XYZ file of N, CA and C in Angstrom:
516
model
N 60.080 149.654 93.062
C 58.839 149.606 93.674
C 58.676 148.506 94.701
N 57.460 148.473 95.178
C 57.072 147.504 96.201
C 56.629 146.165 95.627
N 56.506 146.060 94.292
C 55.954 144.859 93.690
C 56.950 144.236 92.730
N 56.931 142.905 92.665
C 57.748 142.196 91.677
C 56.883 141.134 91.008
N 57.249 140.755 89.806
C 56.590 139.657 89.111
C 57.541 138.475 89.182
N 57.051 137.392 89.750
C 57.885 136.214 89.918
C 58.069 135.486 88.584
N 59.283 135.048 88.278
C 59.504 134.352 87.015
C 59.041 132.895 87.059
N 58.854 132.344 88.231
C 58.502 130.948 88.361
C 57.024 130.725 88.085
N 56.721 129.526 87.605
C 55.330 129.116 87.479
C 54.929 128.538 88.824
N 53.968 129.174 89.462
C 53.511 128.707 90.765
C 52.522 127.562 90.589
N 51.660 127.683 89.590
C 50.662 126.657 89.340
C 50.190 126.779 87.907
N 49.842 125.656 87.295
C 49.283 125.682 85.952
C 47.767 125.601 85.978
N 47.190 125.422 87.150
C 45.742 125.348 87.235
C 45.174 126.758 87.348
N 43.942 126.937 86.855
C 43.362 128.275 86.953
C 43.083 128.634 88.409
N 43.579 129.766 88.815
C 43.394 130.226 90.185
C 42.763 131.612 90.169
N 42.157 131.970 91.258
C 41.592 133.303 91.374
C 42.664 134.298 91.775
N 42.351 135.563 91.649
C 43.326 136.588 92.038
C 43.564 136.594 93.543
N 44.761 136.958 93.936
C 45.115 137.055 95.357
C 45.536 138.480 95.662
N 45.176 138.930 96.848
C 45.476 140.295 97.271
C 46.067 140.245 98.670
N 47.114 141.037 98.883
C 47.731 141.109 100.206
C 46.724 141.639 101.223
N 46.716 141.049 102.401
C 45.798 141.450 103.457
C 46.017 142.924 103.811
N 44.928 143.671 103.883
C 44.993 145.073 104.276
C 45.138 146.043 103.114
N 45.315 145.539 101.894
C 45.454 146.413 100.730
C 44.076 146.589 100.086
N 43.232 147.377 100.737
C 41.841 147.507 100.330
C 41.667 148.136 98.955
N 42.510 149.081 98.604
C 42.383 149.714 97.288
C 42.666 148.704 96.176
N 43.728 147.930 96.345
C 44.061 146.924 95.340
C 42.963 145.852 95.291
N 42.439 145.469 96.462
C 41.351 144.495 96.518
C 40.144 144.993 95.719
N 39.763 146.252 95.916
C 38.621 146.807 95.185
C 38.864 146.785 93.683
N 40.070 147.135 93.255
C 40.402 147.132 91.829
C 40.295 145.721 91.254
N 40.862 144.754 91.945
C 40.820 143.373 91.472
C 39.382 142.866 91.440
N 38.636 143.123 92.507
C 37.253 142.656 92.583
C 36.421 143.224 91.443
N 36.531 144.507 91.201
C 35.728 145.120 90.146
C 36.185 144.676 88.759
N 37.453 144.379 88.597
C 37.931 143.852 87.313
C 37.337 142.468 87.051
N 37.345 141.624 88.073
C 36.772 140.280 87.936
C 35.276 140.380 87.655
N 34.578 141.218 88.381
C 33.138 141.362 88.175
C 32.821 141.909 86.789
N 33.646 142.810 86.286
C 33.439 143.342 84.938
C 33.618 142.242 83.888
N 34.611 141.366 84.089
C 34.806 140.256 83.151
C 33.635 139.282 83.191
N 33.120 139.022 84.388
C 31.964 138.124 84.514
C 30.755 138.734 83.819
N 30.548 140.011 84.043
C 29.402 140.683 83.426
C 29.518 140.721 81.910
N 30.727 140.857 81.377
C 30.937 140.921 79.935
C 30.902 139.550 79.263
N 31.039 138.486 80.035
C 31.104 137.137 79.471
C 29.772 136.721 78.869
N 29.845 135.881 77.837
C 28.637 135.316 77.236
C 28.077 134.189 78.094
N 28.959 133.411 78.691
C 28.586 132.290 79.550
C 29.511 132.306 80.765
N 28.987 131.925 81.919
C 29.783 131.849 83.137
C 29.623 130.436 83.702
N 30.713 129.679 83.691
C 30.681 128.317 84.202
C 31.147 128.290 85.645
N 30.305 127.760 86.514
C 30.675 127.529 87.909
C 30.982 126.046 88.023
N 32.191 125.714 88.415
C 32.604 124.317 88.494
C 32.765 123.942 89.955
N 32.074 122.887 90.339
C 32.171 122.400 91.710
C 32.203 120.892 91.731
N 32.864 120.359 92.720
C 32.911 118.913 92.897
C 31.705 118.456 93.696
N 31.451 117.184 93.643
C 30.314 116.600 94.353
C 30.701 116.317 95.804
N 31.073 117.381 96.527
C 31.352 117.249 97.950
C 30.842 118.495 98.668
N 30.544 118.346 99.927
C 29.928 119.438 100.695
C 30.805 120.687 100.763
N 32.128 120.584 101.026
C 32.933 121.815 101.057
C 32.918 122.579 99.726
N 32.949 121.859 98.613
C 32.927 122.523 97.310
C 31.606 123.244 97.075
N 30.511 122.580 97.377
C 29.188 123.194 97.188
C 29.028 124.388 98.119
N 29.493 124.254 99.373
C 29.433 125.365 100.329
C 30.224 126.567 99.800
N 31.431 126.330 99.267
C 32.249 127.425 98.742
C 31.640 128.049 97.496
N 30.996 127.239 96.652
C 30.285 127.807 95.504
C 29.172 128.741 95.978
N 28.427 128.301 96.973
C 27.320 129.115 97.498
C 27.849 130.416 98.095
N 28.924 130.340 98.866
C 29.521 131.544 99.459
C 30.012 132.486 98.352
N 30.687 131.943 97.359
C 31.179 132.766 96.252
C 30.054 133.418 95.472
N 29.013 132.644 95.196
C 27.869 133.189 94.465
C 27.209 134.319 95.247
N 27.097 134.135 96.554
C 26.457 135.144 97.395
C 27.325 136.385 97.528
N 28.605 136.190 97.823
C 29.476 137.352 98.050
C 29.701 138.160 96.779
N 29.718 137.502 95.626
C 29.879 138.234 94.365
C 28.541 138.648 93.763
N 27.459 138.210 94.378
C 26.113 138.477 93.861
C 26.014 138.052 92.397
N 26.494 136.824 92.142
C 26.543 136.327 90.769
C 25.171 136.238 90.120
N 24.153 135.954 90.907
C 22.812 135.882 90.338
C 22.418 137.185 89.671
N 22.754 138.297 90.290
C 22.410 139.607 89.725
C 23.358 139.994 88.587
N 24.631 139.628 88.700
C 25.620 140.030 87.698
C 25.549 139.158 86.459
N 25.529 137.836 86.648
C 25.583 136.926 85.511
C 24.204 136.412 85.113
N 23.297 136.324 86.078
C 21.921 135.917 85.795
C 21.807 134.645 84.988
N 21.159 134.743 83.837
C 20.884 133.572 83.009
C 22.131 133.015 82.319
N 23.260 133.681 82.452
C 24.510 133.194 81.841
C 25.196 132.134 82.698
N 24.731 131.964 83.946
C 25.367 131.007 84.850
C 25.066 129.575 84.439
N 26.099 128.750 84.380
C 25.978 127.328 84.088
C 26.742 126.567 85.168
N 26.105 125.557 85.733
C 26.732 124.759 86.777
C 27.320 123.483 86.180
N 28.607 123.274 86.443
C 29.312 122.066 86.022
C 29.646 121.281 87.289
N 29.135 120.062 87.381
C 29.439 119.211 88.529
C 30.550 118.243 88.144
N 31.692 118.405 88.777
C 32.846 117.544 88.542
C 32.742 116.326 89.456
N 33.299 115.225 89.042
C 33.223 113.964 89.799
C 31.760 113.581 90.018
N 30.953 113.782 88.985
C 29.507 113.638 89.116
C 29.046 112.205 89.312
N 29.858 111.238 88.972
C 29.433 109.866 89.200
C 30.078 109.268 90.447
N 30.710 110.124 91.246
C 31.331 109.652 92.482
C 30.245 109.141 93.436
N 30.562 108.124 94.154
C 29.595 107.528 95.085
C 29.691 108.234 96.443
N 29.321 109.508 96.448
C 29.447 110.310 97.668
C 28.111 110.534 98.363
N 27.068 109.974 97.782
C 25.734 110.040 98.364
C 25.207 111.466 98.488
N 25.593 112.330 97.552
C 24.993 113.657 97.462
C 24.020 113.644 96.291
N 22.849 114.183 96.511
C 21.820 114.216 95.492
C 21.967 115.479 94.640
N 21.986 115.313 93.338
C 22.118 116.457 92.428
C 20.973 117.442 92.634
N 19.775 116.932 92.843
C 18.616 117.822 93.062
C 18.811 118.683 94.308
N 19.408 118.117 95.342
C 19.666 118.882 96.568
C 20.717 119.964 96.310
N 21.747 119.636 95.542
C 22.777 120.620 95.188
C 22.141 121.752 94.383
N 21.281 121.397 93.434
C 20.588 122.420 92.635
C 19.734 123.321 93.528
N 19.068 122.716 94.496
C 18.223 123.501 95.410
C 19.062 124.464 96.240
N 20.174 123.974 96.786
C 21.038 124.800 97.630
C 21.615 125.968 96.840
N 22.057 125.695 95.615
C 22.688 126.739 94.806
C 21.679 127.588 94.039
N 20.470 127.099 93.891
C 19.469 127.832 93.110
C 19.765 127.814 91.630
N 20.474 126.785 91.181
C 20.853 126.637 89.769
C 20.663 125.196 89.332
N 20.235 124.997 88.086
C 20.220 123.623 87.587
C 21.646 123.177 87.264
N 21.901 121.894 87.426
C 23.202 121.336 87.035
C 23.159 121.136 85.520
N 23.865 121.992 84.796
C 23.834 121.946 83.338
C 24.730 120.857 82.761
N 25.839 120.592 83.426
C 26.811 119.637 82.897
C 27.337 118.764 84.023
N 27.620 117.517 83.690
C 28.214 116.587 84.638
C 29.499 116.034 84.039
N 30.577 116.123 84.780
C 31.863 115.576 84.350
C 32.174 114.404 85.286
N 32.196 113.186 84.753
C 32.362 112.023 85.620
C 33.801 111.800 86.064
N 33.941 111.036 87.141
C 35.258 110.523 87.508
C 35.673 109.574 86.398
N 36.936 109.566 86.062
C 37.379 108.713 84.976
C 38.874 108.471 85.132
N 39.277 107.232 85.080
C 40.683 106.861 85.185
C 41.502 107.450 84.036
N 40.832 107.822 82.948
C 41.533 108.407 81.800
C 42.198 109.732 82.165
N 41.664 110.449 83.157
C 42.226 111.755 83.522
C 43.632 111.628 84.111
N 43.827 110.862 85.201
C 45.202 110.766 85.714
C 46.155 110.112 84.716
N 45.645 109.203 83.890
C 46.518 108.582 82.883
C 46.996 109.618 81.866
N 46.094 110.492 81.434
C 46.483 111.509 80.454
C 47.382 112.565 81.090
N 47.116 112.894 82.361
C 47.984 113.844 83.071
C 49.392 113.282 83.165
N 49.503 112.009 83.531
C 50.820 111.369 83.626
C 51.524 111.317 82.286
N 50.757 111.205 81.215
C 51.340 111.179 79.872
C 51.633 112.589 79.360
N 51.091 113.599 80.033
C 51.299 114.977 79.593
C 50.491 115.346 78.366
N 49.355 114.676 78.177
C 48.516 114.891 76.993
C 47.089 115.173 77.474
N 46.410 116.176 76.913
C 45.023 116.427 77.311
C 44.163 115.177 77.120
N 43.270 114.935 78.046
C 42.462 113.718 78.004
C 41.629 113.628 76.734
N 41.173 114.744 76.193
C 40.348 114.705 74.981
C 41.151 114.271 73.759
N 42.461 114.376 73.832
C 43.321 113.893 72.751
C 43.816 112.487 73.064
N 44.172 112.244 74.315
C 44.710 110.956 74.730
C 43.671 109.847 74.644
N 42.444 110.139 75.063
C 41.394 109.123 75.082
C 40.057 109.781 74.745
N 39.846 110.115 73.459
C 38.660 110.885 73.073
C 37.330 110.167 73.284
N 37.348 108.855 73.430
C 36.095 108.121 73.623
C 35.768 107.876 75.104
N 36.628 108.338 75.999
C 36.379 108.129 77.428
C 35.160 108.949 77.865
N 34.505 108.518 78.937
C 33.343 109.270 79.428
C 33.659 110.736 79.753
N 34.838 110.995 80.318
C 35.175 112.382 80.662
C 35.378 113.210 79.394
N 36.015 112.646 78.374
C 36.200 113.373 77.114
C 34.870 113.679 76.455
N 33.972 112.719 76.496
C 32.645 112.943 75.906
C 31.876 114.023 76.660
N 32.025 114.060 77.985
C 31.333 115.102 78.752
C 31.930 116.476 78.453
N 33.242 116.541 78.268
C 33.869 117.814 77.916
C 33.458 118.260 76.516
N 33.244 117.299 75.624
C 32.759 117.635 74.289
C 31.347 118.206 74.343
N 30.517 117.683 75.240
C 29.163 118.213 75.413
C 29.227 119.679 75.857
N 30.131 119.972 76.789
C 30.293 121.359 77.246
C 30.767 122.241 76.096
N 31.769 121.769 75.351
C 32.286 122.550 74.217
C 31.200 122.770 73.172
N 30.424 121.730 72.863
C 29.328 121.872 71.898
C 28.320 122.919 72.362
N 28.028 122.911 73.650
C 27.071 123.862 74.200
C 27.573 125.301 74.090
N 28.857 125.485 74.319
C 29.421 126.839 74.310
C 29.752 127.330 72.910
N 30.254 126.429 72.061
C 30.757 126.839 70.747
C 29.870 126.446 69.585
N 28.965 125.531 69.806
C 28.167 124.978 68.724
C 28.826 123.695 68.242
N 28.020 122.693 67.877
C 28.574 121.380 67.538
C 29.567 121.394 66.385
N 29.291 122.137 65.310
C 30.206 122.104 64.182
C 31.563 122.715 64.514
N 31.593 123.796 65.268
C 32.867 124.424 65.627
C 33.653 123.536 66.579
N 33.002 123.035 67.595
C 33.694 122.212 68.592
C 34.256 120.952 67.953
N 33.482 120.292 67.102
C 33.982 119.075 66.462
C 35.105 119.387 65.488
N 34.998 120.497 64.780
C 36.059 120.883 63.851
C 37.379 121.104 64.564
N 37.316 121.680 65.751
C 38.527 121.931 66.522
C 39.134 120.651 67.069
N 38.306 119.618 67.270
C 38.799 118.411 67.926
C 39.078 117.267 66.964
N 39.059 117.527 65.657
C 39.380 116.466 64.714
C 40.798 115.968 64.897
N 41.639 116.783 65.498
C 43.016 116.373 65.724
C 43.132 115.284 66.792
N 42.033 114.931 67.441
C 42.053 113.890 68.464
C 42.579 112.573 67.927
N 42.374 112.329 66.652
C 42.783 111.063 66.068
C 44.277 110.832 66.227
N 45.014 111.885 66.493
C 46.452 111.741 66.688
C 46.781 111.322 68.117
N 45.772 111.084 68.925
C 45.978 110.742 70.330
C 46.870 109.531 70.527
N 47.376 109.402 71.714
C 48.318 108.341 72.059
C 47.752 106.973 71.721
N 46.493 106.730 72.034
C 45.927 105.405 71.815
C 45.619 105.150 70.355
N 45.232 106.196 69.620
C 44.892 106.011 68.209
C 46.118 105.610 67.398
N 47.286 106.005 67.847
C 48.490 105.743 67.079
C 49.249 104.501 67.504
N 48.697 103.698 68.378
C 49.407 102.511 68.853
C 49.497 101.451 67.765
N 50.592 100.758 67.767
C 50.796 99.655 66.842
C 50.535 98.376 67.611
N 49.722 97.521 67.036
C 49.434 96.254 67.702
C 50.635 95.335 67.594
N 50.834 94.579 68.619
C 51.954 93.657 68.671
C 51.892 92.664 67.517
N 52.999 92.509 66.827
C 53.063 91.558 65.732
C 52.706 92.160 64.386
N 52.299 93.421 64.384
C 51.958 94.069 63.112
C 52.915 95.215 62.849
N 53.225 95.389 61.637
C 54.096 96.484 61.228
C 53.230 97.476 60.478
N 53.297 98.766 60.841
C 52.459 99.735 60.123
C 52.899 99.862 58.668
N 51.936 100.044 57.789
C 52.242 100.225 56.375
C 52.958 101.536 56.168
N 53.909 101.516 55.288
C 54.629 102.748 54.961
C 54.031 103.349 53.726
N 53.870 104.672 53.769
C 53.197 105.283 52.635
C 54.040 106.208 51.977
């Protein structure tokens, strides 16, 4: 056939579907599949950074997909880098998008440190501001008891298991 599945990992970050230019039938199939998943979802999180290009692209995406009509009250806005000193007002972003900012994820040095360590930030540094904000999102989506039950393994994080200099851990 005309199609192959590449064995390589192109990216580990969540990406949207891509369609070859001019393949309108495949584009329609992909678009309607994505819209069906959005419509079937219990919650739809829109994640944007606190910068003008990100907010502009969120607005374009919301308009072109008619997310207000499809997802309606299921839409939740997550503002990433929410404590960045970029001089954008959250109220203005809410006005432009027509959505309240439900969640704020702050800039935090713990993120690149955990990425470099290859460990999720919520496990590597569970008390960091970014981990706490992610816990708020999880609690909102899953309920506090479920989200906390799933994250009890955080205690095994890199920092929780450190041995202080001059001390030997007790053997059990």
